[in-house]
Amino acid sequence: QIDIQGVTEDYEEVANLKMDAGDFLDDKDQFVAVLGSEVAYEKFDKKISVKNPIEITFRREDGGVVSQKFIVKGIIQNPNTVFVQTGVEPEIRIFIPINTMNRMLGKDDYGGFFIKASSLDTVRDTANDIDYRLARTLGVSARELENDDTKPYVMFDQLDALEQTNQVSAALTSLLTSVALISLIVGSIGIMNIMLVSVTERTREIGLMKSLGYTRKDILTLFLTESIILSLIGGIGGTVLGIGVAFIANYFLDLPNIFPLKQIITGFTVSVIVGLVAGIYPANKAASMDPVEAFRHE
């Protein structure tokens, strides 16, 4: 069972659809259909191409069933994103002319309509104006107009979806930021412990370096560099693992792969800072060693 929508030719622009093959509907069309990519390539026994015939069975409001052959006029490109403007995923639907659909179903009306505002700034004003005009046309009182539950129609605008998306995004950002901070703290402690073990195991080596003329600055630089390199190795490993997991997740969720270079560079910069901070105490401990005491260390 596939969802079928009757639409006008303007739907292509309003829904910002892109065609993978063929063309979208024209208001003069009758028994032609435009298929979503998933419907065309996965829902039938074989892949459907433009100009192929398909048979659609409709269930009328009076309970009757009627079948009709349609010619495929076009196939919609997979947008890889949920259709926020209307809450519709076009890749899983079949679109036919609205007049043809009404004739097949034995009715003459519209179940809904979509309006595209001239800009994002005018969305709310446009929605309010349409709300007022609909209420006046349908005889909705001013009191009912203020209560969405009592209206004989439902309105949804893009800003509502954007607000919901922003709320979810903010919550996820807070969660991921907390996880990242905890990971940074744990990682820095781990690097510091590794460097402390390294300093302890190389005590005699440090004493030898000091006796050969290495300055406090030289030893500080040596151990801080090692700490930063250790942190960078972890950063590279984490980045590769993260991108790999993201690729797999995007493949199964059918989402586009977007990896901003700025965020990756920021991650490496943070790795350097974490390595630098975590290495300060071990490096300072190594640089402060007395060479005589260092040679006595077993």
PDB file of C-alpha atoms in Angstrom:
ATOM      1  CA  GLN A   1       0.000   0.000   0.000  1.00  0.00           C
ATOM      2  CA  ILE A   2       1.422   3.366  -1.116  1.00  0.00           C
ATOM      3  CA  ASP A   3       0.192   6.838  -0.217  1.00  0.00           C
ATOM      4  CA  ILE A   4      -1.142   8.708  -3.251  1.00  0.00           C
ATOM      5  CA  GLN A   5      -1.545  12.483  -3.335  1.00  0.00           C
ATOM      6  CA  GLY A   6      -3.480  14.583  -5.795  1.00  0.00           C
ATOM      7  CA  VAL A   7      -1.664  17.870  -6.439  1.00  0.00           C
ATOM      8  CA  THR A   8      -1.447  20.783  -8.870  1.00  0.00           C
ATOM      9  CA  GLU A   9       1.586  21.699 -10.979  1.00  0.00           C
ATOM     10  CA  ASP A  10       2.607  24.364  -8.428  1.00  0.00           C
ATOM     11  CA  TYR A  11       3.352  21.671  -5.856  1.00  0.00           C
ATOM     12  CA  GLU A  12       6.786  21.071  -7.390  1.00  0.00           C
ATOM     13  CA  GLU A  13       7.908  24.643  -6.613  1.00  0.00           C
ATOM     14  CA  VAL A  14       6.222  24.900  -3.221  1.00  0.00           C
ATOM     15  CA  ALA A  15       7.682  21.590  -2.058  1.00  0.00           C
ATOM     16  CA  ASN A  16      11.059  22.387  -3.658  1.00  0.00           C
ATOM     17  CA  LEU A  17      11.120  19.037  -5.440  1.00  0.00           C
ATOM     18  CA  LYS A  18      13.967  17.979  -7.729  1.00  0.00           C
ATOM     19  CA  MET A  19      13.385  15.521 -10.546  1.00  0.00           C
ATOM     20  CA  ASP A  20      15.589  12.462 -10.954  1.00  0.00           C
ATOM     21  CA  ALA A  21      14.040  11.698 -14.338  1.00  0.00           C
ATOM     22  CA  GLY A  22      11.256  13.109 -16.501  1.00  0.00           C
ATOM     23  CA  ASP A  23       9.038  16.051 -15.550  1.00  0.00           C
ATOM     24  CA  PHE A  24       6.537  16.963 -12.846  1.00  0.00           C
ATOM     25  CA  LEU A  25       2.793  17.138 -13.384  1.00  0.00           C
ATOM     26  CA  ASP A  26       1.045  19.752 -15.495  1.00  0.00           C
ATOM     27  CA  ASP A  27      -2.483  20.959 -14.712  1.00  0.00           C
ATOM     28  CA  LYS A  28      -3.535  19.727 -18.182  1.00  0.00           C
ATOM     29  CA  ASP A  29      -2.380  16.180 -17.428  1.00  0.00           C
ATOM     30  CA  GLN A  30      -4.890  13.446 -16.656  1.00  0.00           C
ATOM     31  CA  PHE A  31      -3.744   9.843 -16.299  1.00  0.00           C
ATOM     32  CA  VAL A  32      -0.066  10.397 -15.594  1.00  0.00           C
ATOM     33  CA  ALA A  33       1.826   9.964 -12.329  1.00  0.00           C
ATOM     34  CA  VAL A  34       5.038  11.156 -10.725  1.00  0.00           C
ATOM     35  CA  LEU A  35       6.725   8.668  -8.398  1.00  0.00           C
ATOM     36  CA  GLY A  36       9.015   9.177  -5.438  1.00  0.00           C
ATOM     37  CA  SER A  37      12.435   7.591  -5.902  1.00  0.00           C
ATOM     38  CA  GLU A  38      11.849   4.921  -3.257  1.00  0.00           C
ATOM     39  CA  VAL A  39       8.515   3.967  -4.818  1.00  0.00           C
ATOM     40  CA  ALA A  40       9.959   3.783  -8.341  1.00  0.00           C
ATOM     41  CA  TYR A  41      13.077   1.831  -7.467  1.00  0.00           C
ATOM     42  CA  GLU A  42      12.029  -0.383  -4.550  1.00  0.00           C
ATOM     43  CA  LYS A  43       8.253  -0.850  -4.212  1.00  0.00           C
ATOM     44  CA  PHE A  44       7.538  -2.689  -7.466  1.00  0.00           C
ATOM     45  CA  ASP A  45       8.737  -6.067  -8.729  1.00  0.00           C
ATOM     46  CA  LYS A  46      11.128  -4.227 -11.049  1.00  0.00           C
ATOM     47  CA  LYS A  47      12.451  -0.692 -11.232  1.00  0.00           C
ATOM     48  CA  ILE A  48      10.001   1.722 -12.808  1.00  0.00           C
ATOM     49  CA  SER A  49      11.195   4.160 -15.479  1.00  0.00           C
ATOM     50  CA  VAL A  50       9.624   7.178 -17.159  1.00  0.00           C
ATOM     51  CA  LYS A  51       6.848   6.243 -19.641  1.00  0.00           C
ATOM     52  CA  ASN A  52       6.265   2.878 -17.935  1.00  0.00           C
ATOM     53  CA  PRO A  53       2.586   2.084 -17.205  1.00  0.00           C
ATOM     54  CA  ILE A  54       1.431   1.395 -13.652  1.00  0.00           C
ATOM     55  CA  GLU A  55      -1.989   0.475 -12.297  1.00  0.00           C
ATOM     56  CA  ILE A  56      -3.406   2.287  -9.269  1.00  0.00           C
ATOM     57  CA  THR A  57      -6.401   1.020  -7.309  1.00  0.00           C
ATOM     58  CA  PHE A  58      -8.506   3.605  -5.458  1.00  0.00           C
ATOM     59  CA  ARG A  59     -10.986   3.048  -2.652  1.00  0.00           C
ATOM     60  CA  ARG A  60     -13.855   5.507  -3.038  1.00  0.00           C
ATOM     61  CA  GLU A  61     -15.624   7.197  -0.131  1.00  0.00           C
ATOM     62  CA  ASP A  62     -18.768   5.178  -0.891  1.00  0.00           C
ATOM     63  CA  GLY A  63     -16.787   1.959  -0.358  1.00  0.00           C
ATOM     64  CA  GLY A  64     -16.356   1.109  -4.017  1.00  0.00           C
ATOM     65  CA  VAL A  65     -13.033   0.201  -5.604  1.00  0.00           C
ATOM     66  CA  VAL A  66     -11.818   1.476  -8.965  1.00  0.00           C
ATOM     67  CA  SER A  67      -8.566   0.810 -10.834  1.00  0.00           C
ATOM     68  CA  GLN A  68      -6.903   2.964 -13.452  1.00  0.00           C
ATOM     69  CA  LYS A  69      -3.709   2.739 -15.506  1.00  0.00           C
ATOM     70  CA  PHE A  70      -1.312   5.675 -15.345  1.00  0.00           C
ATOM     71  CA  ILE A  71       1.819   6.505 -17.332  1.00  0.00           C
ATOM     72  CA  VAL A  72       4.857   7.487 -15.277  1.00  0.00           C
ATOM     73  CA  LYS A  73       5.791  11.041 -16.254  1.00  0.00           C
ATOM     74  CA  GLY A  74       8.631  11.612 -13.798  1.00  0.00           C
ATOM     75  CA  ILE A  75      10.565  10.328 -10.814  1.00  0.00           C
ATOM     76  CA  ILE A  76      11.384  12.593  -7.869  1.00  0.00           C
ATOM     77  CA  GLN A  77      14.935  12.797  -6.621  1.00  0.00           C
ATOM     78  CA  ASN A  78      15.507  11.570  -3.067  1.00  0.00           C
ATOM     79  CA  PRO A  79      15.880  14.786  -1.016  1.00  0.00           C
ATOM     80  CA  ASN A  80      17.760  12.965   1.815  1.00  0.00           C
ATOM     81  CA  THR A  81      15.854  15.143   4.276  1.00  0.00           C
ATOM     82  CA  VAL A  82      12.394  15.076   5.812  1.00  0.00           C
ATOM     83  CA  PHE A  83      10.105  17.490   3.952  1.00  0.00           C
ATOM     84  CA  VAL A  84       9.804  20.051   6.766  1.00  0.00           C
ATOM     85  CA  GLN A  85       7.512  22.434   4.875  1.00  0.00           C
ATOM     86  CA  THR A  86       4.614  19.991   4.725  1.00  0.00           C
ATOM     87  CA  GLY A  87       5.597  17.104   6.912  1.00  0.00           C
ATOM     88  CA  VAL A  88       5.650  14.910   3.778  1.00  0.00           C
ATOM     89  CA  GLU A  89       8.376  12.600   2.511  1.00  0.00           C
ATOM     90  CA  PRO A  90       7.969  12.785  -1.291  1.00  0.00           C
ATOM     91  CA  GLU A  91      10.255   9.821  -2.000  1.00  0.00           C
ATOM     92  CA  ILE A  92       7.669   7.369  -0.608  1.00  0.00           C
ATOM     93  CA  ARG A  93       4.597   8.742  -2.419  1.00  0.00           C
ATOM     94  CA  ILE A  94       2.888   8.806  -5.799  1.00  0.00           C
ATOM     95  CA  PHE A  95       1.587  12.123  -7.123  1.00  0.00           C
ATOM     96  CA  ILE A  96      -1.228  12.434  -9.667  1.00  0.00           C
ATOM     97  CA  PRO A  97      -3.270  15.442 -10.902  1.00  0.00           C
ATOM     98  CA  ILE A  98      -5.744  16.612  -8.250  1.00  0.00           C
ATOM     99  CA  ASN A  99      -8.647  16.707 -10.732  1.00  0.00           C
ATOM    100  CA  THR A 100      -7.985  13.116 -11.789  1.00  0.00           C
ATOM    101  CA  MET A 101      -7.850  11.978  -8.178  1.00  0.00           C
ATOM    102  CA  ASN A 102     -11.126  13.727  -7.285  1.00  0.00           C
ATOM    103  CA  ARG A 103     -12.784  12.134 -10.306  1.00  0.00           C
ATOM    104  CA  MET A 104     -11.535   8.676  -9.306  1.00  0.00           C
ATOM    105  CA  LEU A 105     -12.682   9.143  -5.697  1.00  0.00           C
ATOM    106  CA  GLY A 106     -16.011  10.678  -6.649  1.00  0.00           C
ATOM    107  CA  LYS A 107     -15.525  14.011  -4.913  1.00  0.00           C
ATOM    108  CA  ASP A 108     -14.740  17.603  -5.783  1.00  0.00           C
ATOM    109  CA  ASP A 109     -12.746  19.266  -3.030  1.00  0.00           C
ATOM    110  CA  TYR A 110      -9.276  19.756  -1.571  1.00  0.00           C
ATOM    111  CA  GLY A 111      -8.025  18.017   1.554  1.00  0.00           C
ATOM    112  CA  GLY A 112      -5.427  20.718   2.132  1.00  0.00           C
ATOM    113  CA  PHE A 113      -3.174  23.220   0.456  1.00  0.00           C
ATOM    114  CA  PHE A 114       0.364  24.505   0.842  1.00  0.00           C
ATOM    115  CA  ILE A 115       1.450  28.126   0.564  1.00  0.00           C
ATOM    116  CA  LYS A 116       5.000  29.334   0.032  1.00  0.00           C
ATOM    117  CA  ALA A 117       5.824  32.660   1.675  1.00  0.00           C
ATOM    118  CA  SER A 118       8.052  35.137  -0.160  1.00  0.00           C
ATOM    119  CA  SER A 119      10.667  34.904   2.602  1.00  0.00           C
ATOM    120  CA  LEU A 120      11.224  33.363   6.024  1.00  0.00           C
ATOM    121  CA  ASP A 121      10.526  36.742   7.635  1.00  0.00           C
ATOM    122  CA  THR A 122       6.973  36.819   6.266  1.00  0.00           C
ATOM    123  CA  VAL A 123       5.983  33.244   7.176  1.00  0.00           C
ATOM    124  CA  ARG A 124       4.266  34.100  10.459  1.00  0.00           C
ATOM    125  CA  ASP A 125       2.398  37.130   9.064  1.00  0.00           C
ATOM    126  CA  THR A 126       1.292  35.135   6.022  1.00  0.00           C
ATOM    127  CA  ALA A 127       0.056  32.287   8.236  1.00  0.00           C
ATOM    128  CA  ASN A 128      -1.890  34.706  10.456  1.00  0.00           C
ATOM    129  CA  ASP A 129      -3.475  36.362   7.416  1.00  0.00           C
ATOM    130  CA  ILE A 130      -4.542  32.999   5.974  1.00  0.00           C
ATOM    131  CA  ASP A 131      -5.853  31.931   9.380  1.00  0.00           C
ATOM    132  CA  TYR A 132      -8.013  35.058   9.559  1.00  0.00           C
ATOM    133  CA  ARG A 133      -9.325  34.663   5.995  1.00  0.00           C
ATOM    134  CA  LEU A 134     -10.174  30.979   6.503  1.00  0.00           C
ATOM    135  CA  ALA A 135     -11.942  31.720   9.777  1.00  0.00           C
ATOM    136  CA  ARG A 136     -14.019  34.453   8.165  1.00  0.00           C
ATOM    137  CA  THR A 137     -14.893  32.248   5.167  1.00  0.00           C
ATOM    138  CA  LEU A 138     -15.859  29.268   7.358  1.00  0.00           C
ATOM    139  CA  GLY A 139     -17.723  31.355   9.924  1.00  0.00           C
ATOM    140  CA  VAL A 140     -15.327  30.749  12.810  1.00  0.00           C
ATOM    141  CA  SER A 141     -15.927  33.117  15.734  1.00  0.00           C
ATOM    142  CA  ALA A 142     -13.182  35.261  17.259  1.00  0.00           C
ATOM    143  CA  ARG A 143     -13.214  33.076  20.397  1.00  0.00           C
ATOM    144  CA  GLU A 144     -12.815  29.883  18.349  1.00  0.00           C
ATOM    145  CA  LEU A 145     -10.050  31.549  16.340  1.00  0.00           C
ATOM    146  CA  GLU A 146      -7.921  31.764  19.479  1.00  0.00           C
ATOM    147  CA  ASN A 147      -8.345  28.046  20.228  1.00  0.00           C
ATOM    148  CA  ASP A 148      -6.767  25.664  17.712  1.00  0.00           C
ATOM    149  CA  ASP A 149      -8.742  22.713  19.127  1.00  0.00           C
ATOM    150  CA  THR A 150     -12.113  24.198  18.112  1.00  0.00           C
ATOM    151  CA  LYS A 151     -11.208  25.230  14.563  1.00  0.00           C
ATOM    152  CA  PRO A 152     -12.586  23.120  11.684  1.00  0.00           C
ATOM    153  CA  TYR A 153      -9.121  23.170  10.093  1.00  0.00           C
ATOM    154  CA  VAL A 154      -5.484  22.707  11.103  1.00  0.00           C
ATOM    155  CA  MET A 155      -2.608  25.013  10.169  1.00  0.00           C
ATOM    156  CA  PHE A 156       1.092  24.268  10.296  1.00  0.00           C
ATOM    157  CA  ASP A 157       3.883  26.603   9.255  1.00  0.00           C
ATOM    158  CA  GLN A 158       7.599  26.091   8.767  1.00  0.00           C
ATOM    159  CA  LEU A 159       8.514  28.185  11.796  1.00  0.00           C
ATOM    160  CA  ASP A 160       6.770  25.655  14.052  1.00  0.00           C
ATOM    161  CA  ALA A 161       8.973  22.913  12.602  1.00  0.00           C
ATOM    162  CA  LEU A 162      12.073  25.093  12.889  1.00  0.00           C
ATOM    163  CA  GLU A 163      11.305  25.905  16.520  1.00  0.00           C
ATOM    164  CA  GLN A 164      10.853  22.216  17.327  1.00  0.00           C
ATOM    165  CA  THR A 165      14.067  21.389  15.469  1.00  0.00           C
ATOM    166  CA  ASN A 166      15.955  24.131  17.315  1.00  0.00           C
ATOM    167  CA  GLN A 167      14.688  22.862  20.678  1.00  0.00           C
ATOM    168  CA  VAL A 168      15.818  19.314  19.895  1.00  0.00           C
ATOM    169  CA  SER A 169      19.117  20.642  18.531  1.00  0.00           C
ATOM    170  CA  ALA A 170      19.728  22.726  21.664  1.00  0.00           C
ATOM    171  CA  ALA A 171      19.021  19.738  23.918  1.00  0.00           C
ATOM    172  CA  LEU A 172      21.338  17.495  21.891  1.00  0.00           C
ATOM    173  CA  THR A 173      24.029  20.182  21.857  1.00  0.00           C
ATOM    174  CA  SER A 174      23.872  20.492  25.648  1.00  0.00           C
ATOM    175  CA  LEU A 175      24.033  16.710  26.051  1.00  0.00           C
ATOM    176  CA  LEU A 176      26.941  16.309  23.630  1.00  0.00           C
ATOM    177  CA  THR A 177      28.779  19.255  25.196  1.00  0.00           C
ATOM    178  CA  SER A 178      28.497  17.627  28.619  1.00  0.00           C
ATOM    179  CA  VAL A 179      29.735  14.299  27.245  1.00  0.00           C
ATOM    180  CA  ALA A 180      32.602  16.069  25.450  1.00  0.00           C
ATOM    181  CA  LEU A 181      33.665  17.929  28.610  1.00  0.00           C
ATOM    182  CA  ILE A 182      33.645  14.725  30.651  1.00  0.00           C
ATOM    183  CA  SER A 183      35.629  12.977  27.899  1.00  0.00           C
ATOM    184  CA  LEU A 184      38.177  15.813  27.838  1.00  0.00           C
ATOM    185  CA  ILE A 185      38.631  15.666  31.611  1.00  0.00           C
ATOM    186  CA  VAL A 186      39.010  11.877  31.599  1.00  0.00           C
ATOM    187  CA  GLY A 187      41.342  12.063  28.599  1.00  0.00           C
ATOM    188  CA  SER A 188      43.536  14.748  30.151  1.00  0.00           C
ATOM    189  CA  ILE A 189      43.823  12.731  33.385  1.00  0.00           C
ATOM    190  CA  GLY A 190      44.759   9.669  31.331  1.00  0.00           C
ATOM    191  CA  ILE A 191      47.468  11.572  29.435  1.00  0.00           C
ATOM    192  CA  MET A 192      48.817  13.041  32.672  1.00  0.00           C
ATOM    193  CA  ASN A 193      49.036   9.582  34.275  1.00  0.00           C
ATOM    194  CA  ILE A 194      50.814   8.157  31.218  1.00  0.00           C
ATOM    195  CA  MET A 195      53.321  11.019  31.272  1.00  0.00           C
ATOM    196  CA  LEU A 196      53.901  10.601  35.024  1.00  0.00           C
ATOM    197  CA  VAL A 197      54.660   6.910  34.474  1.00  0.00           C
ATOM    198  CA  SER A 198      56.999   7.903  31.644  1.00  0.00           C
ATOM    199  CA  VAL A 199      58.806  10.407  33.883  1.00  0.00           C
ATOM    200  CA  THR A 200      59.210   7.796  36.627  1.00  0.00           C
ATOM    201  CA  GLU A 201      60.562   5.160  34.228  1.00  0.00           C
ATOM    202  CA  ARG A 202      62.986   7.645  32.651  1.00  0.00           C
ATOM    203  CA  THR A 203      64.295   9.175  35.877  1.00  0.00           C
ATOM    204  CA  ARG A 204      67.895   8.062  35.279  1.00  0.00           C
ATOM    205  CA  GLU A 205      67.641   9.214  31.651  1.00  0.00           C
ATOM    206  CA  ILE A 206      66.504  12.650  32.850  1.00  0.00           C
ATOM    207  CA  GLY A 207      69.437  12.792  35.268  1.00  0.00           C
ATOM    208  CA  LEU A 208      71.806  11.920  32.403  1.00  0.00           C
ATOM    209  CA  MET A 209      70.338  14.636  30.182  1.00  0.00           C
ATOM    210  CA  LYS A 210      70.790  17.221  32.926  1.00  0.00           C
ATOM    211  CA  SER A 211      74.387  16.137  33.495  1.00  0.00           C
ATOM    212  CA  LEU A 212      75.015  16.554  29.745  1.00  0.00           C
ATOM    213  CA  GLY A 213      73.832  20.151  29.856  1.00  0.00           C
ATOM    214  CA  TYR A 214      70.120  19.947  29.068  1.00  0.00           C
ATOM    215  CA  THR A 215      68.396  22.973  30.604  1.00  0.00           C
ATOM    216  CA  ARG A 216      65.103  23.049  32.479  1.00  0.00           C
ATOM    217  CA  LYS A 217      63.514  24.588  29.374  1.00  0.00           C
ATOM    218  CA  ASP A 218      64.821  21.748  27.167  1.00  0.00           C
ATOM    219  CA  ILE A 219      63.301  19.055  29.387  1.00  0.00           C
ATOM    220  CA  LEU A 220      60.014  20.951  29.720  1.00  0.00           C
ATOM    221  CA  THR A 221      59.814  21.252  25.938  1.00  0.00           C
ATOM    222  CA  LEU A 222      60.622  17.561  25.448  1.00  0.00           C
ATOM    223  CA  PHE A 223      57.917  16.233  27.762  1.00  0.00           C
ATOM    224  CA  LEU A 224      55.293  18.786  26.694  1.00  0.00           C
ATOM    225  CA  THR A 225      55.921  17.832  23.066  1.00  0.00           C
ATOM    226  CA  GLU A 226      55.483  14.147  23.906  1.00  0.00           C
ATOM    227  CA  SER A 227      52.238  14.943  25.716  1.00  0.00           C
ATOM    228  CA  ILE A 228      50.911  16.938  22.750  1.00  0.00           C
ATOM    229  CA  ILE A 229      51.867  14.174  20.289  1.00  0.00           C
ATOM    230  CA  LEU A 230      50.096  11.603  22.471  1.00  0.00           C
ATOM    231  CA  SER A 231      47.003  13.800  22.534  1.00  0.00           C
ATOM    232  CA  LEU A 232      47.120  14.341  18.758  1.00  0.00           C
ATOM    233  CA  ILE A 233      47.304  10.592  18.136  1.00  0.00           C
ATOM    234  CA  GLY A 234      44.158  10.215  20.229  1.00  0.00           C
ATOM    235  CA  GLY A 235      42.550  13.109  18.333  1.00  0.00           C
ATOM    236  CA  ILE A 236      43.314  11.549  14.948  1.00  0.00           C
ATOM    237  CA  GLY A 237      42.033   8.165  16.097  1.00  0.00           C
ATOM    238  CA  GLY A 238      38.871   9.735  17.509  1.00  0.00           C
ATOM    239  CA  THR A 239      38.246  11.746  14.337  1.00  0.00           C
ATOM    240  CA  VAL A 240      38.652   8.707  12.078  1.00  0.00           C
ATOM    241  CA  LEU A 241      36.401   6.621  14.337  1.00  0.00           C
ATOM    242  CA  GLY A 242      33.804   9.411  14.570  1.00  0.00           C
ATOM    243  CA  ILE A 243      33.682   9.923  10.795  1.00  0.00           C
ATOM    244  CA  GLY A 244      33.409   6.165  10.284  1.00  0.00           C
ATOM    245  CA  VAL A 245      30.503   5.855  12.721  1.00  0.00           C
ATOM    246  CA  ALA A 246      28.821   8.909  11.137  1.00  0.00           C
ATOM    247  CA  PHE A 247      29.142   7.361   7.658  1.00  0.00           C
ATOM    248  CA  ILE A 248      27.506   4.151   8.867  1.00  0.00           C
ATOM    249  CA  ALA A 249      24.731   6.012  10.732  1.00  0.00           C
ATOM    250  CA  ASN A 250      24.021   8.293   7.751  1.00  0.00           C
ATOM    251  CA  TYR A 251      23.875   5.268   5.450  1.00  0.00           C
ATOM    252  CA  PHE A 252      21.186   3.550   7.538  1.00  0.00           C
ATOM    253  CA  LEU A 253      19.300   6.800   8.287  1.00  0.00           C
ATOM    254  CA  ASP A 254      19.541   7.908   4.637  1.00  0.00           C
ATOM    255  CA  LEU A 255      21.110  11.257   5.577  1.00  0.00           C
ATOM    256  CA  PRO A 256      23.749  13.293   3.702  1.00  0.00           C
ATOM    257  CA  ASN A 257      27.395  13.101   4.805  1.00  0.00           C
ATOM    258  CA  ILE A 258      28.494  16.551   5.974  1.00  0.00           C
ATOM    259  CA  PHE A 259      31.824  16.949   7.753  1.00  0.00           C
ATOM    260  CA  PRO A 260      32.709  20.663   8.196  1.00  0.00           C
ATOM    261  CA  LEU A 261      36.468  21.240   8.032  1.00  0.00           C
ATOM    262  CA  LYS A 262      36.185  24.004  10.641  1.00  0.00           C
ATOM    263  CA  GLN A 263      34.878  21.599  13.297  1.00  0.00           C
ATOM    264  CA  ILE A 264      37.598  19.051  12.502  1.00  0.00           C
ATOM    265  CA  ILE A 265      40.322  21.712  12.839  1.00  0.00           C
ATOM    266  CA  THR A 266      38.730  22.864  16.102  1.00  0.00           C
ATOM    267  CA  GLY A 267      38.877  19.279  17.382  1.00  0.00           C
ATOM    268  CA  PHE A 268      42.590  19.009  16.636  1.00  0.00           C
ATOM    269  CA  THR A 269      43.212  22.400  18.274  1.00  0.00           C
ATOM    270  CA  VAL A 270      41.426  21.231  21.414  1.00  0.00           C
ATOM    271  CA  SER A 271      43.560  18.053  21.338  1.00  0.00           C
ATOM    272  CA  VAL A 272      46.729  20.165  21.349  1.00  0.00           C
ATOM    273  CA  ILE A 273      45.454  22.295  24.238  1.00  0.00           C
ATOM    274  CA  VAL A 274      44.429  19.221  26.262  1.00  0.00           C
ATOM    275  CA  GLY A 275      47.821  17.622  25.665  1.00  0.00           C
ATOM    276  CA  LEU A 276      49.594  20.828  26.660  1.00  0.00           C
ATOM    277  CA  VAL A 277      47.598  21.275  29.876  1.00  0.00           C
ATOM    278  CA  ALA A 278      47.824  17.574  30.813  1.00  0.00           C
ATOM    279  CA  GLY A 279      51.590  17.563  30.280  1.00  0.00           C
ATOM    280  CA  ILE A 280      52.424  20.623  32.390  1.00  0.00           C
ATOM    281  CA  TYR A 281      52.632  18.826  35.752  1.00  0.00           C
ATOM    282  CA  PRO A 282      54.643  15.768  34.528  1.00  0.00           C
ATOM    283  CA  ALA A 283      56.979  18.004  32.474  1.00  0.00           C
ATOM    284  CA  ASN A 284      57.536  20.331  35.405  1.00  0.00           C
ATOM    285  CA  LYS A 285      58.239  17.334  37.656  1.00  0.00           C
ATOM    286  CA  ALA A 286      60.840  16.044  35.178  1.00  0.00           C
ATOM    287  CA  ALA A 287      62.458  19.468  34.753  1.00  0.00           C
ATOM    288  CA  SER A 288      62.706  19.968  38.527  1.00  0.00           C
ATOM    289  CA  MET A 289      64.590  16.707  39.200  1.00  0.00           C
ATOM    290  CA  ASP A 290      67.959  16.822  40.919  1.00  0.00           C
ATOM    291  CA  PRO A 291      70.407  14.939  38.636  1.00  0.00           C
ATOM    292  CA  VAL A 292      72.170  13.370  41.638  1.00  0.00           C
ATOM    293  CA  GLU A 293      68.890  12.044  43.053  1.00  0.00           C
ATOM    294  CA  ALA A 294      67.890  10.912  39.564  1.00  0.00           C
ATOM    295  CA  PHE A 295      71.020   8.726  39.251  1.00  0.00           C
ATOM    296  CA  ARG A 296      70.229   7.108  42.608  1.00  0.00           C
ATOM    297  CA  HIS A 297      66.774   6.082  41.390  1.00  0.00           C
ATOM    298  CA  GLU A 298      66.285   2.358  40.875  1.00  0.00           C
TER     299      GLU A 298
END
